[in-house]
Amino acid sequence: MEDIVVRTRVAVVVLALIATSAFAATPAQASGEPVPTGGPCAYTPTPDDPAVRPVPLPRDPRHTPSRGTVTVTLVTNLGLIPLTLDRAQAPCTVQSFLHLTRHGFYHRTVCHRLTTYPTLKVLQCGDPSGTGEGGPGYRYKDELPTNLPPAPTDPTGARKVYARGVLAMANAGPDTNGSQFFLVFADSALRPNYTIFGQVRPLGLHTLDRIAAGGVAPTPEDPAPVDGAPALPTSIILAV
C-alpha cells in the first residue's frame, strides 16, 4: 500500500444535550452535527476524532489570503527543514498550517512514517500522538493540484509526479485534511489526491536526505522494511 493516509480512529462519542436556553438552536446545532466556520475554507469540527492536542479552529476570513509565500522552519533533532508555503497554490491549507504552527501544535512531535518504496519516498509528520491517527479536531477541503506531469512508472497515467521537495497534506479520503503532512525527498508517483501547499528549501532537503539514508526501522516481523518509523528517530522540536 503506497498511499499517504491518516489512520482514522474508531471511537464512540456520547453527546448529552441539555436544552435550557430560551433561544432556539439552529438545525445543525439541534441535530448535533458539526458546524463549520463561516468563511470559504469551512473548517469543520470532528467530534468523533477529537484533537490530540488542544487547538481552536482556524480563523476563516471571507477574503482568505491567496497571494505570496510564507516561510516556516521545522527545527528537528537532525537539522533544520525550512519550508516555503504558497498561498496561491492552497490558501486554506496554508492558513491552517500557519494556525497550527502559531499554536505550537507541531512542537515536540515525531515524524512517525518514512516510506522508501521505489515509487514513493516521503517523510510523514504532523501527528502529536506519533501514531498516524491523530489530528487537530477539524477537517477541511482539498485544494488539489491540476497540472502535475504523469508518472513515467504508471502507463495508465493515473499517477502523477510529486517531485522531490514537494510539501503536501496527508489525508484519509476526500476533504479530510487535518494536521498531518508529508515531505517528498525523491520524485514519487501518486494519484493527485493530495494537496500541495509548498516546497522544502535546499537546506531542508539535506536534512531529509540524512533521515532517508538511515532507512526504516526494522521490526521482528520485517527486518528490511520500506515503510514505517524512521531508523533515525526524527522529532520536530519547534515549528517557527
Tab-separated table of N, CA and C in Angstrom, residues 59-206:
chain	number	residue	atom	x	y	z
A	59	ARG	N	-9.066	30.828	12.125
A	59	ARG	CA	-9.875	31.916	11.600
A	59	ARG	C	-10.188	31.612	10.132
A	60	ASP	N	-11.340	32.052	9.685
A	60	ASP	CA	-11.766	31.752	8.320
A	60	ASP	C	-12.326	33.016	7.683
A	61	PRO	N	-11.446	33.984	7.388
A	61	PRO	CA	-11.920	35.251	6.827
A	61	PRO	C	-12.515	35.077	5.442
A	62	ARG	N	-13.450	35.942	5.130
A	62	ARG	CA	-14.107	35.876	3.817
A	62	ARG	C	-13.082	35.995	2.696
A	63	HIS	N	-12.103	36.885	2.886
A	63	HIS	CA	-11.059	37.066	1.889
A	63	HIS	C	-9.796	36.355	2.380
A	64	THR	N	-9.749	35.063	2.152
A	64	THR	CA	-8.600	34.258	2.574
A	64	THR	C	-7.366	34.700	1.793
A	65	PRO	N	-6.260	34.991	2.476
A	65	PRO	CA	-5.048	35.388	1.745
A	65	PRO	C	-4.675	34.345	0.696
A	66	SER	N	-4.513	34.794	-0.544
A	66	SER	CA	-4.261	33.856	-1.638
A	66	SER	C	-3.126	34.325	-2.545
A	67	ARG	N	-2.263	35.183	-1.999
A	67	ARG	CA	-1.117	35.654	-2.770
A	67	ARG	C	0.117	35.628	-1.887
A	68	GLY	N	1.252	35.398	-2.510
A	68	GLY	CA	2.508	35.457	-1.790
A	68	GLY	C	2.886	34.146	-1.120
A	69	THR	N	4.056	34.165	-0.524
A	69	THR	CA	4.583	32.990	0.155
A	69	THR	C	4.924	33.325	1.599
A	70	VAL	N	5.039	32.279	2.412
A	70	VAL	CA	5.391	32.408	3.819
A	70	VAL	C	6.428	31.336	4.134
A	71	THR	N	7.424	31.683	4.944
A	71	THR	CA	8.442	30.721	5.334
A	71	THR	C	8.173	30.193	6.735
A	72	VAL	N	8.204	28.882	6.871
A	72	VAL	CA	8.130	28.212	8.173
A	72	VAL	C	9.324	27.278	8.255
A	73	THR	N	9.949	27.205	9.421
A	73	THR	CA	11.089	26.307	9.599
A	73	THR	C	10.762	25.253	10.646
A	74	LEU	N	10.942	23.998	10.267
A	74	LEU	CA	10.844	22.897	11.209
A	74	LEU	C	12.233	22.684	11.807
A	75	VAL	N	12.345	22.921	13.095
A	75	VAL	CA	13.606	22.688	13.793
A	75	VAL	C	13.558	21.264	14.325
A	76	THR	N	14.309	20.370	13.698
A	76	THR	CA	14.279	18.963	14.108
A	76	THR	C	15.575	18.584	14.835
A	77	ASN	N	15.555	17.433	15.453
A	77	ASN	CA	16.740	16.938	16.144
A	77	ASN	C	17.849	16.534	15.181
A	78	LEU	N	17.520	16.457	13.883
A	78	LEU	CA	18.501	16.051	12.887
A	78	LEU	C	18.868	17.178	11.925
A	79	GLY	N	18.360	18.366	12.185
A	79	GLY	CA	18.680	19.506	11.342
A	79	GLY	C	17.457	20.330	11.013
A	80	LEU	N	17.694	21.464	10.384
A	80	LEU	CA	16.610	22.375	10.018
A	80	LEU	C	15.937	21.919	8.731
A	81	ILE	N	14.608	22.117	8.668
A	81	ILE	CA	13.853	21.877	7.435
A	81	ILE	C	13.039	23.143	7.146
A	82	PRO	N	13.633	24.103	6.436
A	82	PRO	CA	12.878	25.301	6.058
A	82	PRO	C	11.882	24.982	4.946
A	83	LEU	N	10.694	25.570	5.053
A	83	LEU	CA	9.620	25.348	4.090
A	83	LEU	C	9.165	26.685	3.528
A	84	THR	N	8.786	26.700	2.275
A	84	THR	CA	8.130	27.857	1.675
A	84	THR	C	6.691	27.481	1.360
A	85	LEU	N	5.748	28.128	2.035
A	85	LEU	CA	4.329	27.862	1.830
A	85	LEU	C	3.803	28.799	0.753
A	86	ASP	N	2.996	28.265	-0.152
A	86	ASP	CA	2.485	29.023	-1.297
A	86	ASP	C	0.993	29.269	-1.123
A	87	ARG	N	0.630	30.501	-0.789
A	87	ARG	CA	-0.787	30.829	-0.569
A	87	ARG	C	-1.609	30.664	-1.838
A	88	ALA	N	-1.050	31.001	-2.989
A	88	ALA	CA	-1.814	30.909	-4.234
A	88	ALA	C	-2.141	29.462	-4.566
A	89	GLN	N	-1.265	28.555	-4.200
A	89	GLN	CA	-1.454	27.141	-4.523
A	89	GLN	C	-2.540	26.504	-3.665
A	90	ALA	N	-2.608	26.906	-2.386
A	90	ALA	CA	-3.549	26.260	-1.466
A	90	ALA	C	-3.815	27.196	-0.283
A	91	PRO	N	-4.623	28.232	-0.484
A	91	PRO	CA	-4.799	29.249	0.560
A	91	PRO	C	-5.365	28.719	1.875
A	92	CYS	N	-6.347	27.825	1.814
A	92	CYS	CA	-6.944	27.310	3.057
A	92	CYS	C	-5.971	26.415	3.802
A	93	THR	N	-5.181	25.664	3.060
A	93	THR	CA	-4.198	24.780	3.678
A	93	THR	C	-3.091	25.588	4.345
A	94	VAL	N	-2.588	26.595	3.660
A	94	VAL	CA	-1.548	27.446	4.254
A	94	VAL	C	-2.089	28.134	5.500
A	95	GLN	N	-3.305	28.618	5.430
A	95	GLN	CA	-3.919	29.286	6.579
A	95	GLN	C	-4.004	28.343	7.785
A	96	SER	N	-4.398	27.094	7.548
A	96	SER	CA	-4.496	26.111	8.633
A	96	SER	C	-3.113	25.754	9.172
A	97	PHE	N	-2.148	25.535	8.290
A	97	PHE	CA	-0.803	25.145	8.720
A	97	PHE	C	-0.177	26.243	9.577
A	98	LEU	N	-0.336	27.493	9.165
A	98	LEU	CA	0.197	28.605	9.954
A	98	LEU	C	-0.507	28.698	11.303
A	99	HIS	N	-1.804	28.471	11.320
A	99	HIS	CA	-2.574	28.469	12.562
A	99	HIS	C	-2.034	27.419	13.531
A	100	LEU	N	-1.821	26.210	13.044
A	100	LEU	CA	-1.312	25.138	13.903
A	100	LEU	C	0.105	25.443	14.372
A	101	THR	N	0.908	26.017	13.488
A	101	THR	CA	2.275	26.384	13.860
A	101	THR	C	2.272	27.423	14.972
A	102	ARG	N	1.445	28.444	14.825
A	102	ARG	CA	1.415	29.532	15.819
A	102	ARG	C	0.888	29.071	17.163
A	103	HIS	N	0.078	28.019	17.165
A	103	HIS	CA	-0.459	27.483	18.427
A	103	HIS	C	0.412	26.360	19.001
A	104	GLY	N	1.587	26.154	18.422
A	104	GLY	CA	2.507	25.163	18.960
A	104	GLY	C	2.067	23.725	18.784
A	105	PHE	N	1.177	23.487	17.829
A	105	PHE	CA	0.640	22.140	17.649
A	105	PHE	C	1.730	21.147	17.242
A	106	TYR	N	2.726	21.620	16.485
A	106	TYR	CA	3.760	20.720	15.981
A	106	TYR	C	4.982	20.628	16.898
A	107	HIS	N	5.022	21.436	17.948
A	107	HIS	CA	6.174	21.412	18.842
A	107	HIS	C	6.288	20.047	19.536
A	108	ARG	N	7.502	19.548	19.613
A	108	ARG	CA	7.793	18.302	20.332
A	108	ARG	C	6.932	17.147	19.794
A	109	THR	N	6.938	16.997	18.478
A	109	THR	CA	6.218	15.890	17.833
A	109	THR	C	7.201	15.061	17.012
A	110	VAL	N	6.833	13.821	16.744
A	110	VAL	CA	7.705	12.951	15.951
A	110	VAL	C	7.187	12.856	14.523
A	111	CYS	N	8.120	12.617	13.608
A	111	CYS	CA	7.740	12.247	12.243
A	111	CYS	C	7.651	10.722	12.244
A	112	HIS	N	6.419	10.225	12.162
A	112	HIS	CA	6.153	8.834	12.500
A	112	HIS	C	6.334	7.853	11.348
A	113	ARG	N	6.478	8.348	10.125
A	113	ARG	CA	6.481	7.428	8.987
A	113	ARG	C	7.487	7.845	7.920
A	114	LEU	N	8.305	6.890	7.503
A	114	LEU	CA	9.213	7.061	6.379
A	114	LEU	C	8.895	5.962	5.364
A	115	THR	N	8.714	6.348	4.105
A	115	THR	CA	8.470	5.357	3.061
A	115	THR	C	9.611	5.415	2.053
A	116	THR	N	10.109	4.244	1.672
A	116	THR	CA	11.226	4.170	0.731
A	116	THR	C	10.931	3.200	-0.417
A	117	TYR	N	9.647	3.122	-0.800
A	117	TYR	CA	9.278	2.329	-1.966
A	117	TYR	C	9.978	2.900	-3.204
A	118	PRO	N	10.154	2.104	-4.248
A	118	PRO	CA	10.751	2.649	-5.470
A	118	PRO	C	9.975	3.836	-6.028
A	119	THR	N	8.659	3.854	-5.836
A	119	THR	CA	7.846	4.930	-6.412
A	119	THR	C	7.242	5.863	-5.359
A	120	LEU	N	7.640	5.722	-4.113
A	120	LEU	CA	7.107	6.596	-3.068
A	120	LEU	C	8.163	6.796	-1.995
A	121	LYS	N	8.680	8.015	-1.916
A	121	LYS	CA	9.772	8.315	-0.992
A	121	LYS	C	9.432	9.601	-0.239
A	122	VAL	N	8.830	9.426	0.942
A	122	VAL	CA	8.365	10.580	1.707
A	122	VAL	C	8.578	10.368	3.199
A	123	LEU	N	8.634	11.492	3.907
A	123	LEU	CA	8.629	11.504	5.368
A	123	LEU	C	7.317	12.137	5.806
A	124	GLN	N	6.583	11.477	6.693
A	124	GLN	CA	5.273	11.963	7.126
A	124	GLN	C	5.346	12.410	8.587
A	125	CYS	N	4.763	13.568	8.860
A	125	CYS	CA	4.824	14.192	10.188
A	125	CYS	C	3.460	14.819	10.499
A	126	GLY	N	3.376	15.458	11.667
A	126	GLY	CA	2.206	16.280	11.963
A	126	GLY	C	1.192	15.700	12.908
A	127	ASP	N	1.507	14.554	13.536
A	127	ASP	CA	0.583	13.936	14.495
A	127	ASP	C	1.237	13.938	15.875
A	128	PRO	N	0.766	14.782	16.794
A	128	PRO	CA	1.375	14.817	18.125
A	128	PRO	C	1.310	13.494	18.878
A	129	SER	N	0.386	12.611	18.512
A	129	SER	CA	0.313	11.315	19.188
A	129	SER	C	1.384	10.347	18.693
A	130	GLY	N	1.968	10.620	17.527
A	130	GLY	CA	3.001	9.761	16.966
A	130	GLY	C	2.504	8.439	16.428
A	131	THR	N	1.194	8.290	16.299
A	131	THR	CA	0.618	7.015	15.870
A	131	THR	C	0.181	7.007	14.412
A	132	GLY	N	0.065	8.162	13.804
A	132	GLY	CA	-0.508	8.259	12.472
A	132	GLY	C	-2.012	8.374	12.493
A	133	GLU	N	-2.603	8.461	13.685
A	133	GLU	CA	-4.060	8.547	13.825
A	133	GLU	C	-4.529	9.914	14.316
A	134	GLY	N	-3.622	10.740	14.794
A	134	GLY	CA	-4.017	11.975	15.463
A	134	GLY	C	-4.169	13.157	14.531
A	135	GLY	N	-5.001	14.097	14.960
A	135	GLY	CA	-5.229	15.305	14.183
A	135	GLY	C	-5.619	16.473	15.070
A	136	PRO	N	-6.056	17.580	14.452
A	136	PRO	CA	-6.319	18.816	15.195
A	136	PRO	C	-7.762	18.971	15.658
A	137	GLY	N	-8.606	17.964	15.406
A	137	GLY	CA	-10.010	18.085	15.803
A	137	GLY	C	-10.867	18.812	14.788
A	138	TYR	N	-10.334	19.008	13.583
A	138	TYR	CA	-11.135	19.594	12.498
A	138	TYR	C	-10.596	19.071	11.169
A	139	ARG	N	-11.412	19.245	10.137
A	139	ARG	CA	-11.022	18.863	8.785
A	139	ARG	C	-11.391	19.993	7.839
A	140	TYR	N	-10.859	19.935	6.626
A	140	TYR	CA	-11.205	20.959	5.639
A	140	TYR	C	-10.972	20.421	4.233
A	141	LYS	N	-11.409	21.190	3.267
A	141	LYS	CA	-11.495	20.717	1.890
A	141	LYS	C	-10.122	20.573	1.224
A	142	ASP	N	-10.102	19.750	0.187
A	142	ASP	CA	-8.906	19.593	-0.634
A	142	ASP	C	-8.698	20.815	-1.525
A	143	GLU	N	-7.445	21.059	-1.862
A	143	GLU	CA	-7.071	22.066	-2.862
A	143	GLU	C	-6.064	21.368	-3.788
A	144	LEU	N	-6.576	20.518	-4.646
A	144	LEU	CA	-5.747	19.550	-5.353
A	144	LEU	C	-5.018	20.150	-6.547
A	145	PRO	N	-3.822	19.636	-6.807
A	145	PRO	CA	-3.070	20.098	-7.978
A	145	PRO	C	-3.710	19.592	-9.269
A	146	THR	N	-3.599	20.389	-10.317
A	146	THR	CA	-4.216	20.028	-11.597
A	146	THR	C	-3.218	19.973	-12.749
A	147	ASN	N	-1.965	20.315	-12.475
A	147	ASN	CA	-1.002	20.427	-13.586
A	147	ASN	C	0.239	19.578	-13.376
A	148	LEU	N	0.141	18.484	-12.629
A	148	LEU	CA	1.304	17.638	-12.400
A	148	LEU	C	1.575	16.757	-13.616
A	149	PRO	N	2.836	16.504	-13.930
A	149	PRO	CA	3.145	15.629	-15.066
A	149	PRO	C	2.836	14.176	-14.729
A	150	PRO	N	2.520	13.371	-15.734
A	150	PRO	CA	2.252	11.950	-15.483
A	150	PRO	C	3.508	11.237	-15.002
A	151	ALA	N	3.318	10.270	-14.111
A	151	ALA	CA	4.449	9.486	-13.618
A	151	ALA	C	4.896	8.501	-14.694
A	152	PRO	N	6.152	8.506	-15.065
A	152	PRO	CA	6.616	7.588	-16.123
A	152	PRO	C	6.505	6.124	-15.729
A	153	THR	N	6.380	5.842	-14.433
A	153	THR	CA	6.259	4.456	-13.977
A	153	THR	C	4.842	3.921	-14.062
A	154	ASP	N	3.874	4.787	-14.416
A	154	ASP	CA	2.472	4.363	-14.473
A	154	ASP	C	1.941	4.535	-15.889
A	155	PRO	N	1.861	3.470	-16.656
A	155	PRO	CA	1.408	3.594	-18.049
A	155	PRO	C	-0.049	4.026	-18.178
A	156	THR	N	-0.831	3.886	-17.113
A	156	THR	CA	-2.230	4.300	-17.184
A	156	THR	C	-2.390	5.810	-17.125
A	157	GLY	N	-1.375	6.509	-16.631
A	157	GLY	CA	-1.463	7.954	-16.500
A	157	GLY	C	-2.206	8.420	-15.269
A	158	ALA	N	-2.695	7.491	-14.448
A	158	ALA	CA	-3.468	7.879	-13.265
A	158	ALA	C	-2.606	8.530	-12.196
A	159	ARG	N	-1.371	8.082	-12.076
A	159	ARG	CA	-0.478	8.639	-11.069
A	159	ARG	C	0.359	9.747	-11.673
A	160	LYS	N	0.617	10.754	-10.845
A	160	LYS	CA	1.374	11.912	-11.272
A	160	LYS	C	2.668	12.015	-10.467
A	161	VAL	N	3.554	12.867	-10.928
A	161	VAL	CA	4.825	13.055	-10.238
A	161	VAL	C	4.665	14.085	-9.125
A	162	TYR	N	4.870	13.652	-7.892
A	162	TYR	CA	5.062	14.550	-6.758
A	162	TYR	C	6.580	14.670	-6.610
A	163	ALA	N	7.116	15.784	-7.064
A	163	ALA	CA	8.557	15.914	-7.257
A	163	ALA	C	9.304	16.080	-5.938
A	164	ARG	N	10.579	15.774	-5.974
A	164	ARG	CA	11.457	15.999	-4.829
A	164	ARG	C	11.280	17.431	-4.320
A	165	GLY	N	11.083	17.564	-3.030
A	165	GLY	CA	10.923	18.877	-2.420
A	165	GLY	C	9.489	19.306	-2.205
A	166	VAL	N	8.531	18.533	-2.716
A	166	VAL	CA	7.122	18.895	-2.541
A	166	VAL	C	6.709	18.743	-1.074
A	167	LEU	N	5.898	19.680	-0.613
A	167	LEU	CA	5.255	19.645	0.708
A	167	LEU	C	3.761	19.489	0.471
A	168	ALA	N	3.164	18.427	1.024
A	168	ALA	CA	1.757	18.136	0.741
A	168	ALA	C	1.064	17.591	1.980
A	169	MET	N	-0.269	17.618	1.948
A	169	MET	CA	-1.071	17.133	3.058
A	169	MET	C	-1.375	15.649	2.909
A	170	ALA	N	-1.260	14.921	4.015
A	170	ALA	CA	-1.777	13.557	4.089
A	170	ALA	C	-3.270	13.632	4.375
A	171	ASN	N	-3.999	12.572	4.049
A	171	ASN	CA	-5.434	12.586	4.326
A	171	ASN	C	-5.968	11.176	4.462
A	172	ALA	N	-7.227	11.084	4.852
A	172	ALA	CA	-7.901	9.791	4.997
A	172	ALA	C	-9.031	9.648	3.992
A	173	GLY	N	-8.953	10.402	2.904
A	173	GLY	CA	-10.001	10.412	1.892
A	173	GLY	C	-10.303	11.831	1.480
A	174	PRO	N	-11.236	12.020	0.556
A	174	PRO	CA	-11.545	13.362	0.073
A	174	PRO	C	-11.958	14.313	1.191
A	175	ASP	N	-11.377	15.515	1.170
A	175	ASP	CA	-11.756	16.614	2.075
A	175	ASP	C	-11.595	16.250	3.548
A	176	THR	N	-10.539	15.521	3.875
A	176	THR	CA	-10.270	15.154	5.274
A	176	THR	C	-8.925	15.685	5.756
A	177	ASN	N	-8.452	16.773	5.179
A	177	ASN	CA	-7.196	17.357	5.619
A	177	ASN	C	-7.278	17.773	7.081
A	178	GLY	N	-6.181	17.579	7.799
A	178	GLY	CA	-6.127	17.975	9.205
A	178	GLY	C	-4.790	18.602	9.519
A	179	SER	N	-3.919	17.847	10.190
A	179	SER	CA	-2.608	18.373	10.570
A	179	SER	C	-1.448	17.603	9.957
A	180	GLN	N	-1.681	16.379	9.492
A	180	GLN	CA	-0.569	15.562	9.014
A	180	GLN	C	-0.156	15.956	7.597
A	181	PHE	N	1.155	15.969	7.378
A	181	PHE	CA	1.704	16.390	6.089
A	181	PHE	C	2.883	15.482	5.740
A	182	PHE	N	3.306	15.555	4.480
A	182	PHE	CA	4.465	14.764	4.077
A	182	PHE	C	5.417	15.582	3.226
A	183	LEU	N	6.688	15.195	3.321
A	183	LEU	CA	7.796	15.862	2.649
A	183	LEU	C	8.411	14.860	1.681
A	184	VAL	N	8.484	15.215	0.412
A	184	VAL	CA	8.954	14.291	-0.626
A	184	VAL	C	10.461	14.463	-0.804
A	185	PHE	N	11.230	13.383	-0.561
A	185	PHE	CA	12.685	13.502	-0.685
A	185	PHE	C	13.212	12.944	-2.001
A	186	ALA	N	12.366	12.293	-2.798
A	186	ALA	CA	12.723	11.876	-4.155
A	186	ALA	C	11.433	11.774	-4.959
A	187	ASP	N	11.521	12.016	-6.265
A	187	ASP	CA	10.322	12.007	-7.110
A	187	ASP	C	9.481	10.761	-6.829
A	188	SER	N	8.176	10.979	-6.640
A	188	SER	CA	7.270	9.899	-6.261
A	188	SER	C	6.057	9.897	-7.181
A	189	ALA	N	5.418	8.734	-7.290
A	189	ALA	CA	4.237	8.573	-8.146
A	189	ALA	C	3.005	8.386	-7.266
A	190	LEU	N	2.082	9.334	-7.341
A	190	LEU	CA	0.860	9.289	-6.545
A	190	LEU	C	-0.316	9.759	-7.393
A	191	ARG	N	-1.485	9.237	-7.076
A	191	ARG	CA	-2.680	9.856	-7.649
A	191	ARG	C	-2.755	11.286	-7.120
A	192	PRO	N	-3.249	12.231	-7.906
A	192	PRO	CA	-3.237	13.635	-7.486
A	192	PRO	C	-4.351	13.944	-6.478
A	193	ASN	N	-4.351	13.192	-5.390
A	193	ASN	CA	-5.380	13.305	-4.361
A	193	ASN	C	-4.880	13.996	-3.110
A	194	TYR	N	-3.702	14.606	-3.196
A	194	TYR	CA	-3.081	15.192	-2.019
A	194	TYR	C	-2.721	16.651	-2.305
A	195	THR	N	-3.194	17.524	-1.453
A	195	THR	CA	-2.990	18.958	-1.627
A	195	THR	C	-1.521	19.318	-1.482
A	196	ILE	N	-0.968	19.971	-2.488
A	196	ILE	CA	0.392	20.517	-2.422
A	196	ILE	C	0.289	21.968	-1.970
A	197	PHE	N	1.047	22.319	-0.924
A	197	PHE	CA	0.933	23.693	-0.426
A	197	PHE	C	2.276	24.368	-0.209
A	198	GLY	N	3.344	23.786	-0.737
A	198	GLY	CA	4.632	24.448	-0.609
A	198	GLY	C	5.778	23.559	-1.028
A	199	GLN	N	6.977	24.028	-0.693
A	199	GLN	CA	8.205	23.355	-1.080
A	199	GLN	C	9.174	23.302	0.097
A	200	VAL	N	9.999	22.264	0.107
A	200	VAL	CA	11.112	22.169	1.046
A	200	VAL	C	12.297	22.919	0.437
A	201	ARG	N	12.912	23.790	1.218
A	201	ARG	CA	14.044	24.556	0.702
A	201	ARG	C	15.310	23.689	0.732
A	202	PRO	N	16.354	24.102	-0.010
A	202	PRO	CA	17.541	23.251	-0.168
A	202	PRO	C	18.145	22.737	1.136
A	203	LEU	N	18.253	23.580	2.153
A	203	LEU	CA	18.803	23.115	3.420
A	203	LEU	C	17.949	21.993	3.998
A	204	GLY	N	16.633	22.102	3.851
A	204	GLY	CA	15.735	21.068	4.349
A	204	GLY	C	15.893	19.760	3.600
A	205	LEU	N	16.206	19.845	2.299
A	205	LEU	CA	16.421	18.621	1.531
A	205	LEU	C	17.651	17.865	2.034
A	206	HIS	N	18.670	18.601	2.455
A	206	HIS	CA	19.846	17.936	3.024
A	206	HIS	C	19.459	17.169	4.286
